[in-house]
Short mmCIF file of C-alpha atoms in Angstrom, two decimals:
data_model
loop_
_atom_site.label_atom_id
_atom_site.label_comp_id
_atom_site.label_asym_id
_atom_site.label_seq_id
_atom_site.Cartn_x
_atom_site.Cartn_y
_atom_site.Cartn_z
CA UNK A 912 -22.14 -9.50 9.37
CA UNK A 913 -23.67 -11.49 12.39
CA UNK A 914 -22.34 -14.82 11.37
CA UNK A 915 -18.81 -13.08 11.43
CA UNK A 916 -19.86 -11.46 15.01
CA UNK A 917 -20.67 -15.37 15.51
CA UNK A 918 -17.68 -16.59 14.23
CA UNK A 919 -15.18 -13.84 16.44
CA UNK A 920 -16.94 -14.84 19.64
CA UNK A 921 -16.36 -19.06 18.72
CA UNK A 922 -12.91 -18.30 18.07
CA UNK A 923 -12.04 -16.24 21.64
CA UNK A 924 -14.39 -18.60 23.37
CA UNK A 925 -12.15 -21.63 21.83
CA UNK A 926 -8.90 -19.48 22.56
CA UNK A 927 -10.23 -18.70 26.45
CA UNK A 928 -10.15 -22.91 26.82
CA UNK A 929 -7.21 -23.72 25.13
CA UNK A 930 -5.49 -21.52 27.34
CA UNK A 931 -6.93 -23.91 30.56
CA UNK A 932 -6.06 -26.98 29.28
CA UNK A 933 -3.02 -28.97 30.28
CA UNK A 934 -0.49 -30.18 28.13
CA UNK A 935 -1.48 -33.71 27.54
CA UNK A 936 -5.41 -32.01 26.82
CA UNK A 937 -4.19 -29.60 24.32
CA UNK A 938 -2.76 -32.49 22.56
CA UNK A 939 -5.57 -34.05 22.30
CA UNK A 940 -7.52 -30.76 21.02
CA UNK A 941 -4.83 -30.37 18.13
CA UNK A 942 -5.37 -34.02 17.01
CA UNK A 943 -9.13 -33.07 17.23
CA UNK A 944 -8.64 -30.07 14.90
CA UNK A 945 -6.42 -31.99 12.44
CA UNK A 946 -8.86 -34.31 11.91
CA UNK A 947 -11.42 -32.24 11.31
CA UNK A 948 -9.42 -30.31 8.61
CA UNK A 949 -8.46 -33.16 7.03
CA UNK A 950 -11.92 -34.26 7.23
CA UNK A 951 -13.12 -30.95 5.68
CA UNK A 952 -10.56 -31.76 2.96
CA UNK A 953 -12.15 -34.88 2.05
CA UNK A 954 -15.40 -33.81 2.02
CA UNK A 955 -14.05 -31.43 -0.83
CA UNK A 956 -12.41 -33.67 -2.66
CA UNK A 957 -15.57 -35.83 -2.80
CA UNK A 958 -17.56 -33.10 -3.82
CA UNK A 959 -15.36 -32.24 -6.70
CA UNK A 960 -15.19 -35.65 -7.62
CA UNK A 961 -19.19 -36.17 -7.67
CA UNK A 962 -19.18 -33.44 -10.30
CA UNK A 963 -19.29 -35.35 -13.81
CA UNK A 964 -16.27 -35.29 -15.80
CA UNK A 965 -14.21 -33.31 -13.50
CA UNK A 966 -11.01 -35.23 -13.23
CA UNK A 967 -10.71 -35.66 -16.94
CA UNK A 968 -11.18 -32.01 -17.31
CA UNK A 969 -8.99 -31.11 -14.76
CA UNK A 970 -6.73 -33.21 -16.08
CA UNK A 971 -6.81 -31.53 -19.15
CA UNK A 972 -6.41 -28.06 -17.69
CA UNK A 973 -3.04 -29.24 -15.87
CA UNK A 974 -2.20 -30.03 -19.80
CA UNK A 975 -3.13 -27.07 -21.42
CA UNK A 976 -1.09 -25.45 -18.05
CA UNK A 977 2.04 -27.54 -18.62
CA UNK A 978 2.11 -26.78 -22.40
CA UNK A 979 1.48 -22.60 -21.44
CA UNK A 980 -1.82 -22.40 -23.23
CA UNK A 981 -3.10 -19.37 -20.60
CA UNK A 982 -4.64 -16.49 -20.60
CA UNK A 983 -3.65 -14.08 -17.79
CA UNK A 984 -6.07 -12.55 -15.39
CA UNK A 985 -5.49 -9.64 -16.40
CA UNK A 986 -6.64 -9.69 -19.96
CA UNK A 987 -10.02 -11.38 -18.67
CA UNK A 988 -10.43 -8.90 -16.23
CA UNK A 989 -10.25 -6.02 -18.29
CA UNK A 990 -13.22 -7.33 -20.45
CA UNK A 991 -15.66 -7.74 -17.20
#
């Protein structure tokens, strides 16, 4: 609960700046942001591919996907 307390107060101290900066600034700040998310991204995409075997067995799940070999959620749900 206190990191979300923690989180609520980055996010209205971020919003409180943006709204001070100039045009040309907030530019800047959105380029900032998009690299970080795309840097986030890439982080989890190398962490998925660090895990042994994982693209061939994703791979194969997009197969078994494509040919409608599925189970719904449902069905798996109502056995938990």
């Amino acid at each position: 609960m206190e990191a979300v307390a923690e989180d609520l107060y980055t996010v209205q101290k971020i919003e409180a700046i943006l709204q001070r900066l100039s045009p040309e600034r907030l530019r800047v700040a959105a380029d900032f942001l998009a690299y970080l998310d795309e840097r986030e991204s890439n982080d989890a995409t190398e962490e998925l591919l660090s895990i042994p075997n994982f693209k061939e067995d994703f791979q194969e799940a997009l197969q078994d996907f494509e040919n409608g070999d599925v189970v719904s959620f449902k069905s798996i749900r109502r056995h938990v």
